[in-house]
Amino acid sequence: MEATAATDFVCYAGTSEMILWVKEFQLGGALRDGHQNLLSQRVPSQWGPVHLFDLCLTFGLFDTAWAMAEGGVEGCRLEVYHLNRQFNRQNSYRFRGTWQTCAGECCYGFPDGIWMDDWDANLADAADAARRTASQPLARTLLEAFRTSAGLPFAISEEAMAHLLDIAVLIGDKEAAMSCAERSRLRPLRR
């Protein structure tokens, strides 16, 4: 059966708009057959209208998402929530009753920066959380692409790029960090 609507590529829970899964095999067939316009449409979901690329990343179908982008499907864009960023909040100052700062640990604002969610975590905890994120398939593939200066077939939001830069810096990946820094207008900010 050939798909005639973008909704044919997802499995819904009954009559609701709750998406349970993406039909990867059918999506791949449509991509192979040149139905990029059909694949670029948004489908209704529990999160509102969403792109099939977004759903592939949400459900862990990274190779399919990558193939969609390489195949010319419009609207493929990586957002920060796709990274499934891990944070370590053990030593966060924010949640200890009153607001506290540490002597000698100053933070400076930059005009083109974005505060990381764990901006107040100590360096060891932030690096440990970044290593956990970097070990996930999507982040690992993205950092490898930046490390080797390979081009990416999809757009990356400025916030996602800043998070990738933060991860690369925290794990000590010099090549990926330099490549991300060249492409990122925003800088990751932390204490």
mmCIF file of C-alpha atoms in Angstrom:
data_model
loop_
_atom_site.group_PDB
_atom_site.id
_atom_site.type_symbol
_atom_site.label_atom_id
_atom_site.label_comp_id
_atom_site.label_asym_id
_atom_site.label_seq_id
_atom_site.Cartn_x
_atom_site.Cartn_y
_atom_site.Cartn_z
ATOM 1 C CA MET A 1 0.000 0.000 0.000
ATOM 2 C CA GLU A 2 1.459 3.317 -1.061
ATOM 3 C CA ALA A 3 1.227 6.226 1.372
ATOM 4 C CA THR A 4 -0.954 9.112 0.240
ATOM 5 C CA ALA A 5 -0.677 11.288 3.360
ATOM 6 C CA ALA A 6 2.094 11.987 5.854
ATOM 7 C CA THR A 7 -0.064 10.433 8.575
ATOM 8 C CA ASP A 8 0.345 7.072 6.801
ATOM 9 C CA PHE A 9 3.919 6.960 8.179
ATOM 10 C CA VAL A 10 2.935 6.946 11.856
ATOM 11 C CA CYS A 11 1.037 4.634 14.182
ATOM 12 C CA TYR A 12 -1.594 6.364 16.281
ATOM 13 C CA ALA A 13 -3.156 5.077 19.515
ATOM 14 C CA GLY A 14 -6.686 4.403 18.323
ATOM 15 C CA THR A 15 -8.474 7.529 17.174
ATOM 16 C CA SER A 16 -6.380 9.913 19.262
ATOM 17 C CA GLU A 17 -3.473 11.994 17.993
ATOM 18 C CA MET A 18 -1.040 10.147 20.265
ATOM 19 C CA ILE A 19 1.759 8.789 18.094
ATOM 20 C CA LEU A 20 3.114 5.433 19.207
ATOM 21 C CA TRP A 21 5.688 4.797 16.495
ATOM 22 C CA VAL A 22 6.983 5.762 13.077
ATOM 23 C CA LYS A 23 6.575 3.272 10.234
ATOM 24 C CA GLU A 24 10.242 3.296 9.287
ATOM 25 C CA PHE A 25 9.997 0.785 6.439
ATOM 26 C CA GLN A 26 7.199 2.711 4.676
ATOM 27 C CA LEU A 27 9.003 5.993 5.256
ATOM 28 C CA GLY A 28 12.175 4.559 3.728
ATOM 29 C CA GLY A 29 10.219 3.341 0.705
ATOM 30 C CA ALA A 30 8.663 6.758 0.170
ATOM 31 C CA LEU A 31 12.103 8.340 0.419
ATOM 32 C CA ARG A 32 13.502 5.868 -2.110
ATOM 33 C CA ASP A 33 10.568 6.540 -4.462
ATOM 34 C CA GLY A 34 11.151 10.308 -4.374
ATOM 35 C CA HIS A 35 8.191 11.440 -2.247
ATOM 36 C CA GLN A 36 10.146 14.169 -0.449
ATOM 37 C CA ASN A 37 7.192 16.591 -0.542
ATOM 38 C CA LEU A 38 4.988 14.074 1.253
ATOM 39 C CA LEU A 39 7.710 13.416 3.838
ATOM 40 C CA SER A 40 8.210 17.135 4.519
ATOM 41 C CA GLN A 41 4.641 17.593 5.753
ATOM 42 C CA ARG A 42 3.801 17.844 9.429
ATOM 43 C CA VAL A 43 1.549 15.316 11.132
ATOM 44 C CA PRO A 44 -0.783 15.900 14.073
ATOM 45 C CA SER A 45 0.552 14.528 17.350
ATOM 46 C CA GLN A 46 0.256 14.799 21.115
ATOM 47 C CA TRP A 47 2.861 17.611 20.856
ATOM 48 C CA GLY A 48 1.030 19.502 18.114
ATOM 49 C CA PRO A 49 1.963 19.400 14.405
ATOM 50 C CA VAL A 50 5.364 17.743 14.080
ATOM 51 C CA HIS A 51 7.771 16.962 11.223
ATOM 52 C CA LEU A 52 8.550 13.309 10.442
ATOM 53 C CA PHE A 53 12.285 14.079 10.881
ATOM 54 C CA ASP A 54 11.503 15.202 14.421
ATOM 55 C CA LEU A 55 9.549 12.013 15.077
ATOM 56 C CA CYS A 56 12.370 9.836 13.756
ATOM 57 C CA LEU A 57 14.797 11.488 16.197
ATOM 58 C CA THR A 58 12.269 11.240 19.034
ATOM 59 C CA PHE A 59 11.839 7.502 18.478
ATOM 60 C CA GLY A 60 15.554 6.813 18.018
ATOM 61 C CA LEU A 61 15.474 6.258 14.247
ATOM 62 C CA PHE A 62 18.634 8.296 13.693
ATOM 63 C CA ASP A 63 19.677 6.646 10.429
ATOM 64 C CA THR A 64 16.242 7.227 8.923
ATOM 65 C CA ALA A 65 16.250 10.877 10.016
ATOM 66 C CA TRP A 66 19.715 11.304 8.514
ATOM 67 C CA ALA A 67 18.589 9.636 5.270
ATOM 68 C CA MET A 68 15.576 11.964 5.086
ATOM 69 C CA ALA A 69 17.841 14.990 5.392
ATOM 70 C CA GLU A 70 20.331 13.645 2.855
ATOM 71 C CA GLY A 71 17.451 12.741 0.546
ATOM 72 C CA GLY A 72 16.315 16.348 0.283
ATOM 73 C CA VAL A 73 13.296 16.331 2.598
ATOM 74 C CA GLU A 74 12.634 19.967 3.522
ATOM 75 C CA GLY A 75 12.206 21.047 7.122
ATOM 76 C CA CYS A 76 14.761 18.703 8.721
ATOM 77 C CA ARG A 77 16.133 20.635 11.692
ATOM 78 C CA LEU A 78 17.891 19.496 14.837
ATOM 79 C CA GLU A 79 16.609 21.110 18.039
ATOM 80 C CA VAL A 80 18.152 21.044 21.503
ATOM 81 C CA TYR A 81 15.571 18.594 22.889
ATOM 82 C CA HIS A 82 16.674 15.990 20.314
ATOM 83 C CA LEU A 83 20.029 15.775 22.099
ATOM 84 C CA ASN A 84 18.367 14.314 25.204
ATOM 85 C CA ARG A 85 20.917 16.247 27.235
ATOM 86 C CA GLN A 86 21.935 14.668 30.541
ATOM 87 C CA PHE A 87 22.503 16.927 33.542
ATOM 88 C CA ASN A 88 23.905 16.220 36.989
ATOM 89 C CA ARG A 89 22.193 18.270 39.670
ATOM 90 C CA GLN A 90 23.936 16.796 42.735
ATOM 91 C CA ASN A 91 25.947 19.871 43.581
ATOM 92 C CA SER A 92 23.653 22.562 42.260
ATOM 93 C CA TYR A 93 23.573 25.722 44.358
ATOM 94 C CA ARG A 94 20.142 26.610 43.078
ATOM 95 C CA PHE A 95 18.248 24.058 45.165
ATOM 96 C CA ARG A 96 19.800 24.511 48.603
ATOM 97 C CA GLY A 97 17.178 26.720 50.158
ATOM 98 C CA THR A 98 18.515 30.228 49.696
ATOM 99 C CA TRP A 99 20.421 31.633 46.759
ATOM 100 C CA GLN A 100 24.141 31.167 47.243
ATOM 101 C CA THR A 101 27.261 32.049 45.344
ATOM 102 C CA CYS A 102 30.775 30.814 45.856
ATOM 103 C CA ALA A 103 33.684 33.082 46.693
ATOM 104 C CA GLY A 104 36.013 33.390 43.733
ATOM 105 C CA GLU A 105 33.584 31.805 41.246
ATOM 106 C CA CYS A 106 32.345 34.713 39.218
ATOM 107 C CA CYS A 107 30.293 34.498 36.100
ATOM 108 C CA TYR A 108 30.432 36.987 33.291
ATOM 109 C CA GLY A 109 27.641 37.674 30.860
ATOM 110 C CA PHE A 110 28.338 37.654 27.151
ATOM 111 C CA PRO A 111 26.055 39.319 24.630
ATOM 112 C CA ASP A 112 25.723 36.207 22.460
ATOM 113 C CA GLY A 113 25.467 33.417 24.993
ATOM 114 C CA ILE A 114 22.946 30.995 26.395
ATOM 115 C CA TRP A 115 22.982 29.704 29.955
ATOM 116 C CA MET A 116 23.199 25.930 30.159
ATOM 117 C CA ASP A 117 20.576 24.178 32.283
ATOM 118 C CA ASP A 118 23.257 23.065 34.730
ATOM 119 C CA TRP A 119 25.076 26.404 34.695
ATOM 120 C CA ASP A 120 25.821 26.164 38.402
ATOM 121 C CA ALA A 121 27.053 22.563 38.541
ATOM 122 C CA ASN A 122 30.696 22.017 39.389
ATOM 123 C CA LEU A 123 32.972 21.198 36.466
ATOM 124 C CA ALA A 124 33.413 17.491 37.313
ATOM 125 C CA ASP A 125 29.657 16.901 37.499
ATOM 126 C CA ALA A 126 29.013 18.869 34.297
ATOM 127 C CA ALA A 127 31.754 16.928 32.462
ATOM 128 C CA ASP A 128 30.359 13.603 33.692
ATOM 129 C CA ALA A 129 26.874 14.520 32.455
ATOM 130 C CA ALA A 130 28.321 15.692 29.116
ATOM 131 C CA ARG A 131 30.123 12.338 28.685
ATOM 132 C CA ARG A 132 26.804 10.520 29.220
ATOM 133 C CA THR A 133 25.143 12.696 26.586
ATOM 134 C CA ALA A 134 28.071 12.303 24.169
ATOM 135 C CA SER A 135 27.837 8.507 24.430
ATOM 136 C CA GLN A 136 24.299 8.505 23.003
ATOM 137 C CA PRO A 137 24.061 7.611 19.294
ATOM 138 C CA LEU A 138 22.827 10.968 17.989
ATOM 139 C CA ALA A 139 25.271 13.134 19.955
ATOM 140 C CA ARG A 140 28.135 10.745 19.175
ATOM 141 C CA THR A 141 27.368 10.921 15.435
ATOM 142 C CA LEU A 142 27.052 14.715 15.488
ATOM 143 C CA LEU A 143 30.309 15.212 17.377
ATOM 144 C CA GLU A 144 32.076 12.836 14.968
ATOM 145 C CA ALA A 145 30.730 14.844 12.030
ATOM 146 C CA PHE A 146 32.060 18.061 13.582
ATOM 147 C CA ARG A 147 35.359 16.406 14.518
ATOM 148 C CA THR A 148 35.966 15.356 10.926
ATOM 149 C CA SER A 149 34.488 18.576 9.484
ATOM 150 C CA ALA A 150 31.954 16.500 7.562
ATOM 151 C CA GLY A 151 28.937 18.462 6.459
ATOM 152 C CA LEU A 152 25.553 17.879 8.029
ATOM 153 C CA PRO A 153 22.574 17.396 5.752
ATOM 154 C CA PHE A 154 20.177 19.242 8.066
ATOM 155 C CA ALA A 155 19.900 22.557 9.864
ATOM 156 C CA ILE A 156 20.787 22.903 13.538
ATOM 157 C CA SER A 157 19.126 25.462 15.778
ATOM 158 C CA GLU A 158 21.404 28.014 17.450
ATOM 159 C CA GLU A 159 20.502 26.654 20.887
ATOM 160 C CA ALA A 160 21.308 23.062 19.853
ATOM 161 C CA MET A 161 24.642 24.215 18.412
ATOM 162 C CA ALA A 162 25.521 25.966 21.688
ATOM 163 C CA HIS A 163 24.707 22.766 23.580
ATOM 164 C CA LEU A 164 26.881 20.707 21.238
ATOM 165 C CA LEU A 165 29.718 23.186 21.780
ATOM 166 C CA ASP A 166 29.245 22.895 25.547
ATOM 167 C CA ILE A 167 29.353 19.085 25.364
ATOM 168 C CA ALA A 168 32.470 19.107 23.177
ATOM 169 C CA VAL A 169 34.265 21.480 25.546
ATOM 170 C CA LEU A 170 33.264 19.531 28.660
ATOM 171 C CA ILE A 171 34.423 16.175 27.264
ATOM 172 C CA GLY A 172 37.664 17.697 25.973
ATOM 173 C CA ASP A 173 36.997 17.037 22.286
ATOM 174 C CA LYS A 174 39.179 19.816 20.866
ATOM 175 C CA GLU A 175 38.443 19.209 17.173
ATOM 176 C CA ALA A 176 34.674 19.054 17.646
ATOM 177 C CA ALA A 177 34.735 22.085 19.964
ATOM 178 C CA MET A 178 36.679 24.175 17.446
ATOM 179 C CA SER A 179 34.358 23.156 14.627
ATOM 180 C CA CYS A 180 31.239 23.847 16.709
ATOM 181 C CA ALA A 181 32.645 27.212 17.837
ATOM 182 C CA GLU A 182 33.165 28.242 14.198
ATOM 183 C CA ARG A 183 29.522 27.481 13.420
ATOM 184 C CA SER A 184 27.924 28.709 16.652
ATOM 185 C CA ARG A 185 26.870 32.307 17.106
ATOM 186 C CA LEU A 186 25.893 31.596 20.717
ATOM 187 C CA ARG A 187 28.312 30.569 23.429
ATOM 188 C CA PRO A 188 27.381 28.187 26.237
ATOM 189 C CA LEU A 189 27.466 30.022 29.543
ATOM 190 C CA ARG A 190 28.082 28.471 32.957
ATOM 191 C CA ARG A 191 29.707 29.396 36.272
#
